Coordinates of N, CA and C and ligand atoms in Angstrom, one line a residue:
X1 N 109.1 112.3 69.3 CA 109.0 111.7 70.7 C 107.7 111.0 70.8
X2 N 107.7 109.7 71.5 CA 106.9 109.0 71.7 C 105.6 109.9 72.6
X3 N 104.3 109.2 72.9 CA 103.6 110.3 73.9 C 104.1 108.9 74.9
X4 N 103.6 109.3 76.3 CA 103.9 108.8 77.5 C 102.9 107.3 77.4
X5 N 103.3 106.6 78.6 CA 102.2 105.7 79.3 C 101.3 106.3 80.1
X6 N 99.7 105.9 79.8 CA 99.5 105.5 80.9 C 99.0 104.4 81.8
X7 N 99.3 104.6 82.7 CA 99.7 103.8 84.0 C 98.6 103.7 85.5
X8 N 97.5 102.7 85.2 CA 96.7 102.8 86.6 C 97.2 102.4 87.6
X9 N 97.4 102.6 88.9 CA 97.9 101.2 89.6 C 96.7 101.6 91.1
X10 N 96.1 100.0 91.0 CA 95.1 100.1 91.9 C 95.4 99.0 93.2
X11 N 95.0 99.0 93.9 CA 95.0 98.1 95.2 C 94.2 98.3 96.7
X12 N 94.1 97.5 97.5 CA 93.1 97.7 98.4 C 93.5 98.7 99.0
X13 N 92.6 99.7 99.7 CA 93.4 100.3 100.8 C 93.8 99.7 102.0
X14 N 95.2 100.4 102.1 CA 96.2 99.6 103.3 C 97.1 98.8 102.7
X15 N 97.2 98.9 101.2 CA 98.2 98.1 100.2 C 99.2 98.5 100.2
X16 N 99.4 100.0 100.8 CA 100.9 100.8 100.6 C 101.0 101.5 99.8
X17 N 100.1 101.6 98.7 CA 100.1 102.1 97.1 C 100.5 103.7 97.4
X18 N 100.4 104.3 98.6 CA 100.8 106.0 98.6 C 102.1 105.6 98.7
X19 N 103.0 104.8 99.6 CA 104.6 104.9 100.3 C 105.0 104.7 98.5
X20 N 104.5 103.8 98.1 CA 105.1 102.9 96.7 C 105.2 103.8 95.5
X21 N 104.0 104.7 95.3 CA 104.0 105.9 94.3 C 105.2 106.8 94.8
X22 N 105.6 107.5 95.9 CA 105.7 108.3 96.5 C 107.3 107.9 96.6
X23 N 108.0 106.6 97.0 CA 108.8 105.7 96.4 C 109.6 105.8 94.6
X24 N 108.9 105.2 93.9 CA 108.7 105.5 93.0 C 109.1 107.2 92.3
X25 N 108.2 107.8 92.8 CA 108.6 109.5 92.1 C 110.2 109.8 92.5
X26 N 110.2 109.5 93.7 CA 111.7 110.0 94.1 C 112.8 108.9 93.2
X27 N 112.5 107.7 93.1 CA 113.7 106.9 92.2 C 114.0 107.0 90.9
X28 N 112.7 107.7 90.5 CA 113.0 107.4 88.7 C 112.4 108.5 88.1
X29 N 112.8 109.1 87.4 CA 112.1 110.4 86.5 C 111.3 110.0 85.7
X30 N 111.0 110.2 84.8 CA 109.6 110.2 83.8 C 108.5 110.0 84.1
X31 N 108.1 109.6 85.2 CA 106.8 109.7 85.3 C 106.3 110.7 86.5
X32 N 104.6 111.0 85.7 CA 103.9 112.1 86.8 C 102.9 111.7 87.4
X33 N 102.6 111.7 88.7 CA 101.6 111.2 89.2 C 100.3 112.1 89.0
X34 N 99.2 111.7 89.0 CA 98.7 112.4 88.3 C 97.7 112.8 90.6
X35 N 96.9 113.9 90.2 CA 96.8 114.3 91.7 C 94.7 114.4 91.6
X36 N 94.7 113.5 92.3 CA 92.7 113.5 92.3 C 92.1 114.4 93.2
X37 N 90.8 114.2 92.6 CA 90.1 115.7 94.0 C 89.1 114.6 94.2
X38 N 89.1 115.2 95.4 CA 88.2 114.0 96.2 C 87.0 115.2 97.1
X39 N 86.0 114.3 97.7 CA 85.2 115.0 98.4 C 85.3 114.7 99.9
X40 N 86.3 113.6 100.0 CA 86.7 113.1 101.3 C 87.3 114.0 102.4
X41 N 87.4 114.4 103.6 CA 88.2 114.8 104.5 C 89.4 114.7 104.7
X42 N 90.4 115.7 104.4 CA 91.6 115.3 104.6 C 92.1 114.5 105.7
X43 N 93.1 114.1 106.0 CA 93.7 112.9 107.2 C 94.8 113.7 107.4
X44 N 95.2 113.6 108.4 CA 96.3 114.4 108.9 C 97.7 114.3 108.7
X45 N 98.2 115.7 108.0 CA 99.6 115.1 107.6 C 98.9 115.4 105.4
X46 N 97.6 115.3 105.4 CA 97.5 115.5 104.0 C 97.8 117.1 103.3
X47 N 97.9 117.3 102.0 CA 97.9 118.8 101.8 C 96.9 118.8 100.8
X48 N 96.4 120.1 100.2 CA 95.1 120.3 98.9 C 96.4 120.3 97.9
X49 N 95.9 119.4 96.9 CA 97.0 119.9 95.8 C 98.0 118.8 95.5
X50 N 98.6 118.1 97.0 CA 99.4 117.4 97.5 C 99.0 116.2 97.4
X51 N 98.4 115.5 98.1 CA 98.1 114.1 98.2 C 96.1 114.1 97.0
X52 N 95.6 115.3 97.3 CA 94.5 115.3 96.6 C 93.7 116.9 96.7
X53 N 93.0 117.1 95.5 CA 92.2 118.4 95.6 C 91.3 118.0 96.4
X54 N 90.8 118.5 97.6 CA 90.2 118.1 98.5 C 89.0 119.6 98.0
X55 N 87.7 118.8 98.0 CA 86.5 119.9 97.7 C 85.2 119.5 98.1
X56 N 84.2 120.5 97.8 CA 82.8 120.1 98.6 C 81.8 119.0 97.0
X57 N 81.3 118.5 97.6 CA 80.1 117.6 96.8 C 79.7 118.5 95.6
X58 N 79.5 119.7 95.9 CA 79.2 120.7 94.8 C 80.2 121.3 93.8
X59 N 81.3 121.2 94.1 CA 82.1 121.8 93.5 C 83.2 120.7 92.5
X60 N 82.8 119.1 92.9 CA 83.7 118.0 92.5 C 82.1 118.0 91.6
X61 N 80.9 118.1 91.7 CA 79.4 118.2 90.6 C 79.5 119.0 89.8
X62 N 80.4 120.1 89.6 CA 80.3 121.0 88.9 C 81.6 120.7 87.7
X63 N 82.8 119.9 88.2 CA 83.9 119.3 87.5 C 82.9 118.0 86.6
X64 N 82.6 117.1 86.9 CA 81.6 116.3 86.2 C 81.1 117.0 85.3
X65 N 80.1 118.0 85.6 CA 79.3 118.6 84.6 C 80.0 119.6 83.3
X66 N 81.1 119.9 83.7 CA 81.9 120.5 82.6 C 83.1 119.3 81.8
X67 N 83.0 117.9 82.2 CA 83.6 117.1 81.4 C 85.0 117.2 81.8
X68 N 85.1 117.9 83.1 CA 86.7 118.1 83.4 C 88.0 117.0 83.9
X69 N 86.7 115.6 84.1 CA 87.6 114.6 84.3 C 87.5 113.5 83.7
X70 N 88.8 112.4 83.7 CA 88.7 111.6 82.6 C 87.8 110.1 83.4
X71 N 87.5 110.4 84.7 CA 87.0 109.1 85.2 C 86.5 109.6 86.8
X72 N 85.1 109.4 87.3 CA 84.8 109.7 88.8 C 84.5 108.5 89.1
X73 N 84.5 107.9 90.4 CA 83.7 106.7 91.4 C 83.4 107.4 92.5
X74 N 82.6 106.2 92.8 CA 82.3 106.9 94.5 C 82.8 105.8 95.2
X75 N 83.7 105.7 96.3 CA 84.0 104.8 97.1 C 84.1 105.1 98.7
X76 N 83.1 104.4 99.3 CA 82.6 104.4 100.9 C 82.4 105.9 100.9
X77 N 81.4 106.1 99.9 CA 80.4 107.6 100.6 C 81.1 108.8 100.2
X78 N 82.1 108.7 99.6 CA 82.7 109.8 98.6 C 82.7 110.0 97.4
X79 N 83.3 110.7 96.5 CA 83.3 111.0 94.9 C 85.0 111.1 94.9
X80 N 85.9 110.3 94.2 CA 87.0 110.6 93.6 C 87.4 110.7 92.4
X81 N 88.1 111.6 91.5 CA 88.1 111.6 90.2 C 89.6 112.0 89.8
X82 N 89.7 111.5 88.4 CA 91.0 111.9 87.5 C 91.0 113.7 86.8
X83 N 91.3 114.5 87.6 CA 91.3 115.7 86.6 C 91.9 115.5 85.1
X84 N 91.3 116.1 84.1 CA 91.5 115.5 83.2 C 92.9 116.5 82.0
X85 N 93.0 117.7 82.6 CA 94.2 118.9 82.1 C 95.0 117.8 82.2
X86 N 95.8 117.6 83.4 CA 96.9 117.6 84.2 C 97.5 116.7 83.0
X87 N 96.6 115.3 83.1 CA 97.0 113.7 82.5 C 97.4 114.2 80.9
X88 N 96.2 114.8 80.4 CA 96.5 115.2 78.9 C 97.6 115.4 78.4
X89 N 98.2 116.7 79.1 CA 99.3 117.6 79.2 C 100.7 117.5 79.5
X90 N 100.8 116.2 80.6 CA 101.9 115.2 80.5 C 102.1 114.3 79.5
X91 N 101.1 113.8 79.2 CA 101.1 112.0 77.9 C 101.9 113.1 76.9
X92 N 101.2 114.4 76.4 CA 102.0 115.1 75.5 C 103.7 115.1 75.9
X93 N 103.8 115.7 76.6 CA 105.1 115.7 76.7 C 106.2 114.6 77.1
X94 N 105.7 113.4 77.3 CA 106.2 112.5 77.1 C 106.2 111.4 78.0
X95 N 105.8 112.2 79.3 CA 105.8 111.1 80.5 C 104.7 110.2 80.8
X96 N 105.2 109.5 81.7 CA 104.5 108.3 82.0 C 103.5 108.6 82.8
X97 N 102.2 108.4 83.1 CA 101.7 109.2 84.1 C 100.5 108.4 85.1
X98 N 100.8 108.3 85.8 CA 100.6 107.4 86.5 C 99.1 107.6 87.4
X99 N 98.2 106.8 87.4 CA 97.0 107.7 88.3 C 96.5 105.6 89.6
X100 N 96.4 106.5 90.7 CA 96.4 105.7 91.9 C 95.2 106.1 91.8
X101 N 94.5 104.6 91.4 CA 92.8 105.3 91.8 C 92.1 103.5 91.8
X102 N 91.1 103.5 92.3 CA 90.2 101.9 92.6 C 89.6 101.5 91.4
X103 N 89.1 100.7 91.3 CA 89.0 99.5 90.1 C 87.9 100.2 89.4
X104 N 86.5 100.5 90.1 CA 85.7 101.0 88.7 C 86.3 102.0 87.8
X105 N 87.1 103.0 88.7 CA 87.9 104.2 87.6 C 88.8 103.5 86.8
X106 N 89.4 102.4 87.3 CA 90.7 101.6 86.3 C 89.6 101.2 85.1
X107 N 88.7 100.4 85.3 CA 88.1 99.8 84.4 C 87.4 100.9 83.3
X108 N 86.9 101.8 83.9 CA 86.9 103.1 83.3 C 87.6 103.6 82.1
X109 N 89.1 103.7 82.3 CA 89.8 104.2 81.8 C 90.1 103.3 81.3
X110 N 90.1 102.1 81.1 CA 90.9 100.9 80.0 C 89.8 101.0 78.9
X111 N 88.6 101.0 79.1 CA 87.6 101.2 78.1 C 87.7 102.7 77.0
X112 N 87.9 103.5 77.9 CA 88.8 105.0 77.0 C 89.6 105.1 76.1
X113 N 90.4 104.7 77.0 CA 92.3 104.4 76.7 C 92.7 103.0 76.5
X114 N 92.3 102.0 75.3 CA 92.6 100.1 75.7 C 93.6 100.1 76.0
X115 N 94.8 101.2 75.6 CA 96.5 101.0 75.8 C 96.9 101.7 77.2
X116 N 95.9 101.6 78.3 CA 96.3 101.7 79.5 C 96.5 100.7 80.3
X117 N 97.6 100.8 80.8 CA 98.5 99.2 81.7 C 97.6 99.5 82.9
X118 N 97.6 98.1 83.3 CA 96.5 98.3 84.2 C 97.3 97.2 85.3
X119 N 97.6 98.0 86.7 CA 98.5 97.6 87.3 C 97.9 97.3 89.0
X120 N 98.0 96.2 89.6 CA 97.1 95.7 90.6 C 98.2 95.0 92.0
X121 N 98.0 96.2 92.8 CA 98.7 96.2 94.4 C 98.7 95.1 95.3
X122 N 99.1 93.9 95.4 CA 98.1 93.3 97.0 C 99.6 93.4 98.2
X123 N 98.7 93.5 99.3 CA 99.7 92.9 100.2 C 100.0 91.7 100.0
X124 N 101.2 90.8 100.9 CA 101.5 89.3 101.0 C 100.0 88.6 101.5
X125 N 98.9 88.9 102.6 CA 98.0 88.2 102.6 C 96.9 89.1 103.7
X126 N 95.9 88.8 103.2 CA 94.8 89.9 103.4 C 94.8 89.4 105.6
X127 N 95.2 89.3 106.4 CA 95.8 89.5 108.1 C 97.0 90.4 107.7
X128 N 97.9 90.6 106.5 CA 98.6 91.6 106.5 C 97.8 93.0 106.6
X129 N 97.2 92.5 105.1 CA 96.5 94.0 105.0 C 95.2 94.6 105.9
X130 N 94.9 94.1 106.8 CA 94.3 94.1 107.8 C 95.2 95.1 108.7
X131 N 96.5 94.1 109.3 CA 97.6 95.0 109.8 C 97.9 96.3 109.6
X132 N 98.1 96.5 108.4 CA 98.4 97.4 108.0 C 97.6 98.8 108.1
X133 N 95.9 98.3 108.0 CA 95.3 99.2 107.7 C 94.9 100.0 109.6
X134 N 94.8 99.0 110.5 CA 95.0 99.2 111.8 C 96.2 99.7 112.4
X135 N 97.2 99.9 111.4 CA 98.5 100.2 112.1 C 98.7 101.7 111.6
X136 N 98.0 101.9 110.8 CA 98.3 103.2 110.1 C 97.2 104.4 110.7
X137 N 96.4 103.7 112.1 CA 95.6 104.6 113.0 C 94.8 105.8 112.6
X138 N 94.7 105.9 110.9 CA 94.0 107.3 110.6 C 93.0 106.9 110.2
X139 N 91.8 105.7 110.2 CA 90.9 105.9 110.3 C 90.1 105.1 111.4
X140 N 89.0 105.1 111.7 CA 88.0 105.0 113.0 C 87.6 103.3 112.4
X141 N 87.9 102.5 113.4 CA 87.1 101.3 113.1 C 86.3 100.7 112.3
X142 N 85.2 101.6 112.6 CA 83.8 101.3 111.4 C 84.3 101.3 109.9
X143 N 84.9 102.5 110.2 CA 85.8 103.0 108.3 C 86.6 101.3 107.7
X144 N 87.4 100.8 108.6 CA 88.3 100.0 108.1 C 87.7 98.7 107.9
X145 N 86.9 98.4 109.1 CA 85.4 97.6 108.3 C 85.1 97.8 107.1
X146 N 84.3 99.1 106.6 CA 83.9 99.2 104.9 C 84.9 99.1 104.0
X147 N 86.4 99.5 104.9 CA 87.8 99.3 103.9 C 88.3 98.0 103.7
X148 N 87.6 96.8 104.5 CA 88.0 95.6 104.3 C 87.1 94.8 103.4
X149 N 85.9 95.4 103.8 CA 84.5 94.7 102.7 C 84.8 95.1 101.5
X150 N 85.0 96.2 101.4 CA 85.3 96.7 99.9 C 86.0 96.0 99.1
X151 N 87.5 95.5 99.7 CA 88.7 95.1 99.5 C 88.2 93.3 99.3
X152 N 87.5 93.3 99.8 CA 86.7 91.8 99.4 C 85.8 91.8 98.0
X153 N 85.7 92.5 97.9 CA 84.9 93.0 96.8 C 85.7 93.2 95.6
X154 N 86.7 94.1 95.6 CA 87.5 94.4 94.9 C 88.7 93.3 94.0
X155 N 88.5 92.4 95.2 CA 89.4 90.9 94.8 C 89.3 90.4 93.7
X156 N 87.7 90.1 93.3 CA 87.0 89.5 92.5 C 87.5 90.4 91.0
X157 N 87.9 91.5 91.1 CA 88.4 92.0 90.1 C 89.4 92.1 89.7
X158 N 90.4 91.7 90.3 CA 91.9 91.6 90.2 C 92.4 91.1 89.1
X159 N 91.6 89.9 88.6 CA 92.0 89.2 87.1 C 91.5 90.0 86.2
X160 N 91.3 91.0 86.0 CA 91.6 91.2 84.7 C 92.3 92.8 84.5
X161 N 93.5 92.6 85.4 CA 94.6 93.7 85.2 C 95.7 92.8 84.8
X162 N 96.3 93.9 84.5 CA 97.5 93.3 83.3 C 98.7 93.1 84.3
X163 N 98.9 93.1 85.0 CA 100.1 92.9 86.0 C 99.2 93.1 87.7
X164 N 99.9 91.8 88.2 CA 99.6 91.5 90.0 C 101.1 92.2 90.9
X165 N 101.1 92.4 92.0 CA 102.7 92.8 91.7 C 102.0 92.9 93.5
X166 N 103.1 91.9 94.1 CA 102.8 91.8 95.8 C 103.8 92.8 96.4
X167 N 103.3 93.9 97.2 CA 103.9 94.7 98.1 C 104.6 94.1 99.6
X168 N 105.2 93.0 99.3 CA 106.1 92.9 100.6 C 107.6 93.6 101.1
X169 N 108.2 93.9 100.5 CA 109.5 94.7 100.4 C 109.9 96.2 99.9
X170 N 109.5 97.0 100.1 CA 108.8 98.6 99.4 C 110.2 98.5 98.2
X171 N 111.0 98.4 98.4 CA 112.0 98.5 97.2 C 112.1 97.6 95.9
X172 N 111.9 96.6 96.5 CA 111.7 95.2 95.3 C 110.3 95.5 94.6
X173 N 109.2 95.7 95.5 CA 108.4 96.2 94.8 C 107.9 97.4 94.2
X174 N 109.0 99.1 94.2 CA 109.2 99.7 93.6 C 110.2 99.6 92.2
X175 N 111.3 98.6 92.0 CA 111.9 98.1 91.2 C 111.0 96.9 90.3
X176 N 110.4 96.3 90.8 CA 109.4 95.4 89.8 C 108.4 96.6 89.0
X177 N 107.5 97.2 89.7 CA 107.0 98.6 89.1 C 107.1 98.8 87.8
X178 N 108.6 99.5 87.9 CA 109.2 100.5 87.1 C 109.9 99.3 86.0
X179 N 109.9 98.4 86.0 CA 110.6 97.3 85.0 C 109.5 97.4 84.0
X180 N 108.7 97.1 84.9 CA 106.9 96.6 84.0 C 106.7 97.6 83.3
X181 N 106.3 99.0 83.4 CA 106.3 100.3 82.9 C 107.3 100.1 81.9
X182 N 108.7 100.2 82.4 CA 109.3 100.4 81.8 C 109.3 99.1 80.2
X183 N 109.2 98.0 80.0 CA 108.7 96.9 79.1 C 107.8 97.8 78.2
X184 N 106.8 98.0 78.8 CA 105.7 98.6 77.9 C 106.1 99.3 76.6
X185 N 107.2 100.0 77.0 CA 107.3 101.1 75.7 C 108.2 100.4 74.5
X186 N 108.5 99.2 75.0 CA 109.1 98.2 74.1 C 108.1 97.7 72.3
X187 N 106.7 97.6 73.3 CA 105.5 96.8 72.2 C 105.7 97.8 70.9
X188 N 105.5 96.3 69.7 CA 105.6 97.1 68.6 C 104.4 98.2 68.4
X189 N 103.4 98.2 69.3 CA 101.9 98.8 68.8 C 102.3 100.5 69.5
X190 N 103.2 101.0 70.4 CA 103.7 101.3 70.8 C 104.8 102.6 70.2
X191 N 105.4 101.8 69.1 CA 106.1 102.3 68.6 C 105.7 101.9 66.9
X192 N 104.6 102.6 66.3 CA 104.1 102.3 65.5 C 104.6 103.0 64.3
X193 N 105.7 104.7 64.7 CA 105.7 105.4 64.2 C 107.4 105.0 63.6
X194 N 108.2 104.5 64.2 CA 109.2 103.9 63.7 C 109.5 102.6 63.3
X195 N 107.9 101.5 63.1 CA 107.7 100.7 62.7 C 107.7 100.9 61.5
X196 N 106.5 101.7 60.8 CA 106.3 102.0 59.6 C 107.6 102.6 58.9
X197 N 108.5 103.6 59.7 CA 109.2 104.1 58.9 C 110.6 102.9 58.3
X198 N 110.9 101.8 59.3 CA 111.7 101.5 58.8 C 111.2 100.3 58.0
X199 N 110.3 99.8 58.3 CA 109.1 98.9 56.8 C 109.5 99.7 55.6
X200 N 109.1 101.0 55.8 CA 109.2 101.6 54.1 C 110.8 101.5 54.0
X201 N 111.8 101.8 54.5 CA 113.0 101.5 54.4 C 113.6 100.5 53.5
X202 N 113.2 99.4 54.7 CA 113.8 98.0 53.9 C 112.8 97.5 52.7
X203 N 112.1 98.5 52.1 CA 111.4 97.9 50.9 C 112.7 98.7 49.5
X204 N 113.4 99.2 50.0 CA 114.1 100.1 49.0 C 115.3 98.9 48.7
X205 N 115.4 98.1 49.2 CA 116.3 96.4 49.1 C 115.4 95.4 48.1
X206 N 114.3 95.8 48.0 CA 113.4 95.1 47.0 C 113.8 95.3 45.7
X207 N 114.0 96.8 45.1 CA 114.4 97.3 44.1 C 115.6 96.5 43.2
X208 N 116.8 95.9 44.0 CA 117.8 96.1 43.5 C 118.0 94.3 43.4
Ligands
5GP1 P1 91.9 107.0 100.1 O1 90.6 107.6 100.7 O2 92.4 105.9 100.9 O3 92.9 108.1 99.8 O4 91.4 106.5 98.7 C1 90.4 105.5 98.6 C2 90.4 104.9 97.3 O5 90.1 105.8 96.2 C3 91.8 104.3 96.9 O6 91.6 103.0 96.4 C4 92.3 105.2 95.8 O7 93.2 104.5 94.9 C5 91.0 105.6 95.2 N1 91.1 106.9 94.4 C6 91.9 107.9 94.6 N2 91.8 108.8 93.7 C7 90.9 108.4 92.8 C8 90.4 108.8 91.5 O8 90.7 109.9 91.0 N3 89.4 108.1 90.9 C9 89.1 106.8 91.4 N4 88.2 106.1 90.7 N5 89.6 106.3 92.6 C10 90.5 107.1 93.2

């Protein structure tokens, strides 16, 4: 058996990237979302475990220092990271595994891992994503401010992921998703182990 993908998929906040993952899990099997610990405050409606390991500055310093994750950032005054069991442990067994995390960790992890798809959220147009992020009432003004600067910031990096993929229809754009993923496991580099085998194969036609 092949080992899995993996799969970053990044976008501004207020992209939708939680409904779209969350989407996603429930339509199609093989893949595992992978679950971050953050030092952020939960939002209401979140669970520990569930949407994120929610922990103190000391205790996400002490994961660092023992090498337990595959990638940390800090974004608007927090620390988020990829625990690094979870991801391992799946690619083994075959799934796709998917980690929702912001561009320095993507870029992170493509430098790690070069055969990680690197997958990039937008809304239809940044007055959407404005919308969106004001409609979803869970954070305080000031916040959505540094969530829109950021998101300006973040733009400038968008070229160089391997797939753009616009969130205007949650289903079309859960079905484009899972196409793209699904493509990947096509590449001959990919499937290197039944390349070679059937190379040696058809060399046994040389003989005769
Ligand atoms: P939020 O606070 O809205 O849940 O997340 C803020 C940003 O942090 C989002 O862009 C989200 O994708 C990103 N993020 C979540 N988990 C991780 C992680 O483990 N590593 C990195 N680098 N970013 C993450």
């Amino acid at each position: 058996m092949n080992k899995g993908i993996l799969v970053v998929v990044s976008g501004f906040s207020g992209a939708g990237k939680g409904t779209l993952m969350k989407r996603l899990m429930e339509k199609y099997d093989n893949y595992a979302l992978s679950v971050s610990a953050t030092t952020r405050a939960p939002r209401e409606g979140e669970a520990h475990g569930r949407e994120y390991f929610f922990q103190t500055q000391e205790e996400f310093e002490k994961m660092i220092d023992h090498d337990e994750l595959v990638e940390y950032a800090r974004y608007v005054d927090h620390y988020y990271g990829t625990p690094k069991a979870y991801v391992e442990e799946q690619l083994e067994a075959g799934k796709d595994v998917i980690l929702e995390i912001e561009i320095q960790g993507a870029h992170k992890v493509k430098r790690k891992f070069p055969d990680t798809v690197l997958l990039f959220v937008t809304p239809p147009s940044a007055e959407e994503l404005r919308n969106r992020l004001e409609g979803r009432g869970t954070e305080p003004p000031e916040v959505i401010k540094s969530r829109l600067r950021r998101a300006n910031e973040e733009a400038e990096g968008m070229n160089s992921y391997d797939y753009l993929v616009i969130n205007d229809d949650l289903e079309e754009c859960v079905d484009t998703v899972h196409s793209i993923i699904q493509s990947e496991h096509y590449r001959p580099g990919r499937n290197q182990q039944f390349l070679n085998q059937i190379q040696q194969e058809l060399k046994v036609f040389m003989k005769s």
